[in-house]
Amino acid sequence: MLAKLIWKDVHKVMRSGDSVRSIQSIIGHGIERAELRDEIYVQVMRQLIQNPSPRNEENLWTLLSLIICSFPPSKPLLRAVHGFLEAAGAKWCSTHLSNSLPRELPPSSVEITAARRQSPLAIRVYFLDSRSLSIEVFPKDTAGSVLRRLAGKVGLLSSGGWWLYSVCVERGEIVK
């Protein structure tokens, strides 16, 4: 039953490319249920094979890149996915597939937009001494990797003891 819902969402993404909810739904199912991950990979890869529409193909590659950044395929499928990506010349996807760990949440609409543009997110980090610094964040980045990179930029030898907080002024949210 879920595989059929995922299939419908894959087609929505393929045709419109602008369906954030569908992308989040597909990836959310894969995050929540490891047994669906291979099904998701296979459905998207099958649609990419000899797809006659460049627009549909572009939408599917965006979806696949977000899937790769969200959860890995099973070990038996991993080799086939690597082969598919190498045959397609998708080096970025292949590189990130090797380091793939499951996310806790589907990508946000901002992350999806960045993936469509094939560019990192630029975030501004504010320090307690009123300084700020811009840093690029990629879909595969974790809070820990961002913190280590940030520590390197400001000359800290270690990122231990430091925390990142996300503040959304519009919604009054602070997330640690």
PDB file of C-alpha atoms in Angstrom:
ATOM      1  CA  MET A   1       0.000   0.000   0.000  1.00  0.00           C
ATOM      2  CA  LEU A   2       2.755   2.496   0.930  1.00  0.00           C
ATOM      3  CA  ALA A   3       4.738   1.559  -2.174  1.00  0.00           C
ATOM      4  CA  LYS A   4       1.776   2.641  -4.294  1.00  0.00           C
ATOM      5  CA  LEU A   5       1.526   5.993  -2.459  1.00  0.00           C
ATOM      6  CA  ILE A   6       5.261   6.493  -2.946  1.00  0.00           C
ATOM      7  CA  TRP A   7       4.864   5.678  -6.652  1.00  0.00           C
ATOM      8  CA  LYS A   8       2.174   8.373  -6.986  1.00  0.00           C
ATOM      9  CA  ASP A   9       4.387  10.892  -5.207  1.00  0.00           C
ATOM     10  CA  VAL A  10       7.360  10.012  -7.449  1.00  0.00           C
ATOM     11  CA  HIS A  11       5.175  10.783 -10.466  1.00  0.00           C
ATOM     12  CA  LYS A  12       4.034  14.087  -8.944  1.00  0.00           C
ATOM     13  CA  VAL A  13       7.646  15.104  -8.408  1.00  0.00           C
ATOM     14  CA  MET A  14       8.640  13.913 -11.872  1.00  0.00           C
ATOM     15  CA  ARG A  15       5.912  15.906 -13.596  1.00  0.00           C
ATOM     16  CA  SER A  16       5.872  19.100 -11.542  1.00  0.00           C
ATOM     17  CA  GLY A  17       9.172  19.158  -9.683  1.00  0.00           C
ATOM     18  CA  ASP A  18       7.580  21.724  -7.436  1.00  0.00           C
ATOM     19  CA  SER A  19       5.875  19.376  -5.000  1.00  0.00           C
ATOM     20  CA  VAL A  20       7.706  19.866  -1.708  1.00  0.00           C
ATOM     21  CA  ARG A  21       5.099  17.808   0.140  1.00  0.00           C
ATOM     22  CA  SER A  22       5.582  14.861  -2.200  1.00  0.00           C
ATOM     23  CA  ILE A  23       9.368  14.961  -1.786  1.00  0.00           C
ATOM     24  CA  GLN A  24       9.022  15.193   1.985  1.00  0.00           C
ATOM     25  CA  SER A  25       6.490  12.345   1.974  1.00  0.00           C
ATOM     26  CA  ILE A  26       8.715  10.023  -0.082  1.00  0.00           C
ATOM     27  CA  ILE A  27      11.778  10.719   2.044  1.00  0.00           C
ATOM     28  CA  GLY A  28       9.766  10.626   5.266  1.00  0.00           C
ATOM     29  CA  HIS A  29       8.566   7.094   4.460  1.00  0.00           C
ATOM     30  CA  GLY A  30      12.161   6.030   3.779  1.00  0.00           C
ATOM     31  CA  ILE A  31      13.404   7.544   7.023  1.00  0.00           C
ATOM     32  CA  GLU A  32      10.643   5.949   9.103  1.00  0.00           C
ATOM     33  CA  ARG A  33      10.671   2.527   7.443  1.00  0.00           C
ATOM     34  CA  ALA A  34      14.018   1.081   6.419  1.00  0.00           C
ATOM     35  CA  GLU A  35      12.288  -1.731   4.513  1.00  0.00           C
ATOM     36  CA  LEU A  36      10.933   0.842   2.006  1.00  0.00           C
ATOM     37  CA  ARG A  37      14.276   2.430   1.171  1.00  0.00           C
ATOM     38  CA  ASP A  38      15.238   0.031  -1.599  1.00  0.00           C
ATOM     39  CA  GLU A  39      11.757   0.338  -3.105  1.00  0.00           C
ATOM     40  CA  ILE A  40      12.155   4.116  -3.236  1.00  0.00           C
ATOM     41  CA  TYR A  41      15.601   3.900  -4.856  1.00  0.00           C
ATOM     42  CA  VAL A  42      14.396   1.427  -7.476  1.00  0.00           C
ATOM     43  CA  GLN A  43      11.261   3.419  -8.325  1.00  0.00           C
ATOM     44  CA  VAL A  44      13.235   6.609  -8.925  1.00  0.00           C
ATOM     45  CA  MET A  45      16.054   4.901 -10.847  1.00  0.00           C
ATOM     46  CA  ARG A  46      13.550   3.091 -13.100  1.00  0.00           C
ATOM     47  CA  GLN A  47      11.948   6.418 -13.998  1.00  0.00           C
ATOM     48  CA  LEU A  48      15.372   7.877 -14.815  1.00  0.00           C
ATOM     49  CA  ILE A  49      16.235   5.117 -17.295  1.00  0.00           C
ATOM     50  CA  GLN A  50      15.599   6.440 -20.811  1.00  0.00           C
ATOM     51  CA  ASN A  51      13.222   9.133 -19.619  1.00  0.00           C
ATOM     52  CA  PRO A  52      12.256  11.086 -22.758  1.00  0.00           C
ATOM     53  CA  SER A  53      11.623  14.371 -20.943  1.00  0.00           C
ATOM     54  CA  PRO A  54      14.658  16.430 -19.864  1.00  0.00           C
ATOM     55  CA  ARG A  55      12.442  18.338 -17.387  1.00  0.00           C
ATOM     56  CA  ASN A  56      11.152  15.135 -15.792  1.00  0.00           C
ATOM     57  CA  GLU A  57      14.682  13.775 -15.675  1.00  0.00           C
ATOM     58  CA  GLU A  58      15.967  16.911 -13.938  1.00  0.00           C
ATOM     59  CA  ASN A  59      13.200  16.660 -11.321  1.00  0.00           C
ATOM     60  CA  LEU A  60      14.009  12.996 -10.718  1.00  0.00           C
ATOM     61  CA  TRP A  61      17.752  13.683 -10.309  1.00  0.00           C
ATOM     62  CA  THR A  62      16.924  16.321  -7.714  1.00  0.00           C
ATOM     63  CA  LEU A  63      14.728  13.794  -5.899  1.00  0.00           C
ATOM     64  CA  LEU A  64      17.410  11.096  -6.087  1.00  0.00           C
ATOM     65  CA  SER A  65      20.087  13.451  -4.742  1.00  0.00           C
ATOM     66  CA  LEU A  66      17.832  14.314  -1.787  1.00  0.00           C
ATOM     67  CA  ILE A  67      17.121  10.618  -1.175  1.00  0.00           C
ATOM     68  CA  ILE A  68      20.842   9.845  -1.198  1.00  0.00           C
ATOM     69  CA  CYS A  69      21.411  12.594   1.372  1.00  0.00           C
ATOM     70  CA  SER A  70      18.564  11.264   3.522  1.00  0.00           C
ATOM     71  CA  PHE A  71      19.147   7.504   3.775  1.00  0.00           C
ATOM     72  CA  PRO A  72      21.275   4.767   2.192  1.00  0.00           C
ATOM     73  CA  PRO A  73      20.036   1.760   0.227  1.00  0.00           C
ATOM     74  CA  SER A  74      20.518  -1.696   1.731  1.00  0.00           C
ATOM     75  CA  LYS A  75      23.939  -3.328   1.326  1.00  0.00           C
ATOM     76  CA  PRO A  76      22.682  -5.716  -1.409  1.00  0.00           C
ATOM     77  CA  LEU A  77      21.356  -2.775  -3.476  1.00  0.00           C
ATOM     78  CA  LEU A  78      24.276  -0.422  -2.771  1.00  0.00           C
ATOM     79  CA  ARG A  79      26.459  -1.858  -5.530  1.00  0.00           C
ATOM     80  CA  ALA A  80      23.679  -1.580  -8.105  1.00  0.00           C
ATOM     81  CA  VAL A  81      23.000   2.032  -7.122  1.00  0.00           C
ATOM     82  CA  HIS A  82      26.714   2.864  -7.397  1.00  0.00           C
ATOM     83  CA  GLY A  83      26.791   1.248 -10.843  1.00  0.00           C
ATOM     84  CA  PHE A  84      23.715   3.198 -11.924  1.00  0.00           C
ATOM     85  CA  LEU A  85      25.215   6.493 -10.727  1.00  0.00           C
ATOM     86  CA  GLU A  86      28.580   5.800 -12.374  1.00  0.00           C
ATOM     87  CA  ALA A  87      26.912   4.872 -15.683  1.00  0.00           C
ATOM     88  CA  ALA A  88      24.925   8.119 -15.527  1.00  0.00           C
ATOM     89  CA  GLY A  89      28.043  10.155 -14.682  1.00  0.00           C
ATOM     90  CA  ALA A  90      26.484  11.350 -11.418  1.00  0.00           C
ATOM     91  CA  LYS A  91      29.721  11.721  -9.453  1.00  0.00           C
ATOM     92  CA  TRP A  92      28.252  14.020  -6.788  1.00  0.00           C
ATOM     93  CA  CYS A  93      25.532  11.493  -5.987  1.00  0.00           C
ATOM     94  CA  SER A  94      27.984   8.600  -5.999  1.00  0.00           C
ATOM     95  CA  THR A  95      30.354  10.394  -3.622  1.00  0.00           C
ATOM     96  CA  HIS A  96      27.597  11.222  -1.155  1.00  0.00           C
ATOM     97  CA  LEU A  97      26.100   7.739  -1.338  1.00  0.00           C
ATOM     98  CA  SER A  98      29.237   6.312   0.252  1.00  0.00           C
ATOM     99  CA  ASN A  99      28.823   8.540   3.309  1.00  0.00           C
ATOM    100  CA  SER A 100      25.065   8.238   3.638  1.00  0.00           C
ATOM    101  CA  LEU A 101      23.576   7.925   7.123  1.00  0.00           C
ATOM    102  CA  PRO A 102      19.835   8.161   7.750  1.00  0.00           C
ATOM    103  CA  ARG A 103      18.506  11.591   8.592  1.00  0.00           C
ATOM    104  CA  GLU A 104      15.984  12.120  11.356  1.00  0.00           C
ATOM    105  CA  LEU A 105      13.669  14.386   9.343  1.00  0.00           C
ATOM    106  CA  PRO A 106      12.906  14.947   5.644  1.00  0.00           C
ATOM    107  CA  PRO A 107      14.569  17.967   4.010  1.00  0.00           C
ATOM    108  CA  SER A 108      12.993  21.375   4.498  1.00  0.00           C
ATOM    109  CA  SER A 109      11.619  23.415   1.607  1.00  0.00           C
ATOM    110  CA  VAL A 110      14.781  25.555   1.753  1.00  0.00           C
ATOM    111  CA  GLU A 111      16.981  22.440   1.402  1.00  0.00           C
ATOM    112  CA  ILE A 112      14.854  21.222  -1.514  1.00  0.00           C
ATOM    113  CA  THR A 113      15.217  24.579  -3.259  1.00  0.00           C
ATOM    114  CA  ALA A 114      19.002  24.471  -2.759  1.00  0.00           C
ATOM    115  CA  ALA A 115      19.111  20.937  -4.193  1.00  0.00           C
ATOM    116  CA  ARG A 116      17.175  22.105  -7.263  1.00  0.00           C
ATOM    117  CA  ARG A 117      19.693  24.902  -7.764  1.00  0.00           C
ATOM    118  CA  GLN A 118      22.537  22.466  -7.046  1.00  0.00           C
ATOM    119  CA  SER A 119      24.000  24.927  -4.593  1.00  0.00           C
ATOM    120  CA  PRO A 120      24.723  24.910  -0.872  1.00  0.00           C
ATOM    121  CA  LEU A 121      22.748  26.902   1.663  1.00  0.00           C
ATOM    122  CA  ALA A 122      24.465  29.998   2.972  1.00  0.00           C
ATOM    123  CA  ILE A 123      23.744  30.469   6.648  1.00  0.00           C
ATOM    124  CA  ARG A 124      24.830  33.258   8.946  1.00  0.00           C
ATOM    125  CA  VAL A 125      26.174  32.242  12.337  1.00  0.00           C
ATOM    126  CA  TYR A 126      25.986  34.782  15.161  1.00  0.00           C
ATOM    127  CA  PHE A 127      28.354  34.632  18.115  1.00  0.00           C
ATOM    128  CA  LEU A 128      27.664  35.870  21.621  1.00  0.00           C
ATOM    129  CA  ASP A 129      30.271  38.638  21.215  1.00  0.00           C
ATOM    130  CA  SER A 130      28.129  40.162  18.395  1.00  0.00           C
ATOM    131  CA  ARG A 131      30.364  38.874  15.582  1.00  0.00           C
ATOM    132  CA  SER A 132      28.860  36.884  12.732  1.00  0.00           C
ATOM    133  CA  LEU A 133      30.182  34.617  10.014  1.00  0.00           C
ATOM    134  CA  SER A 134      28.649  33.113   6.868  1.00  0.00           C
ATOM    135  CA  ILE A 135      29.162  29.433   6.168  1.00  0.00           C
ATOM    136  CA  GLU A 136      27.971  27.134   3.390  1.00  0.00           C
ATOM    137  CA  VAL A 137      25.914  24.117   4.381  1.00  0.00           C
ATOM    138  CA  PHE A 138      25.469  21.147   2.067  1.00  0.00           C
ATOM    139  CA  PRO A 139      22.647  18.584   2.116  1.00  0.00           C
ATOM    140  CA  LYS A 140      24.905  15.921   3.642  1.00  0.00           C
ATOM    141  CA  ASP A 141      26.140  18.165   6.458  1.00  0.00           C
ATOM    142  CA  THR A 142      25.238  17.327  10.014  1.00  0.00           C
ATOM    143  CA  ALA A 143      25.255  19.751  12.926  1.00  0.00           C
ATOM    144  CA  GLY A 144      28.555  18.182  13.996  1.00  0.00           C
ATOM    145  CA  SER A 145      30.240  18.667  10.615  1.00  0.00           C
ATOM    146  CA  VAL A 146      29.035  22.279  10.427  1.00  0.00           C
ATOM    147  CA  LEU A 147      30.294  22.903  13.956  1.00  0.00           C
ATOM    148  CA  ARG A 148      33.739  21.427  13.128  1.00  0.00           C
ATOM    149  CA  ARG A 149      34.008  23.536   9.967  1.00  0.00           C
ATOM    150  CA  LEU A 150      32.907  26.623  11.880  1.00  0.00           C
ATOM    151  CA  ALA A 151      35.485  25.909  14.611  1.00  0.00           C
ATOM    152  CA  GLY A 152      38.168  25.707  11.927  1.00  0.00           C
ATOM    153  CA  LYS A 153      37.111  29.052  10.437  1.00  0.00           C
ATOM    154  CA  VAL A 154      37.362  30.870  13.769  1.00  0.00           C
ATOM    155  CA  GLY A 155      40.611  29.137  14.772  1.00  0.00           C
ATOM    156  CA  LEU A 156      39.368  26.796  17.507  1.00  0.00           C
ATOM    157  CA  LEU A 157      41.393  23.633  17.997  1.00  0.00           C
ATOM    158  CA  SER A 158      38.309  21.698  19.080  1.00  0.00           C
ATOM    159  CA  SER A 159      34.562  22.072  18.673  1.00  0.00           C
ATOM    160  CA  GLY A 160      33.958  20.304  21.992  1.00  0.00           C
ATOM    161  CA  GLY A 161      31.769  22.266  24.377  1.00  0.00           C
ATOM    162  CA  TRP A 162      30.194  24.355  21.609  1.00  0.00           C
ATOM    163  CA  TRP A 163      26.543  24.185  20.521  1.00  0.00           C
ATOM    164  CA  LEU A 164      24.624  25.321  17.470  1.00  0.00           C
ATOM    165  CA  TYR A 165      21.194  26.857  17.899  1.00  0.00           C
ATOM    166  CA  SER A 166      18.727  27.558  15.129  1.00  0.00           C
ATOM    167  CA  VAL A 167      16.586  30.627  15.691  1.00  0.00           C
ATOM    168  CA  CYS A 168      13.481  31.350  13.635  1.00  0.00           C
ATOM    169  CA  VAL A 169      12.364  34.823  14.658  1.00  0.00           C
ATOM    170  CA  GLU A 170       9.142  34.677  12.624  1.00  0.00           C
ATOM    171  CA  ARG A 171       7.928  31.611  14.523  1.00  0.00           C
ATOM    172  CA  GLY A 172       9.655  32.351  17.819  1.00  0.00           C
ATOM    173  CA  GLU A 173      11.522  29.019  17.733  1.00  0.00           C
ATOM    174  CA  ILE A 174      14.919  28.156  19.155  1.00  0.00           C
ATOM    175  CA  VAL A 175      16.182  24.666  18.328  1.00  0.00           C
ATOM    176  CA  LYS A 176      19.347  23.202  19.818  1.00  0.00           C
TER     177      LYS A 176
END
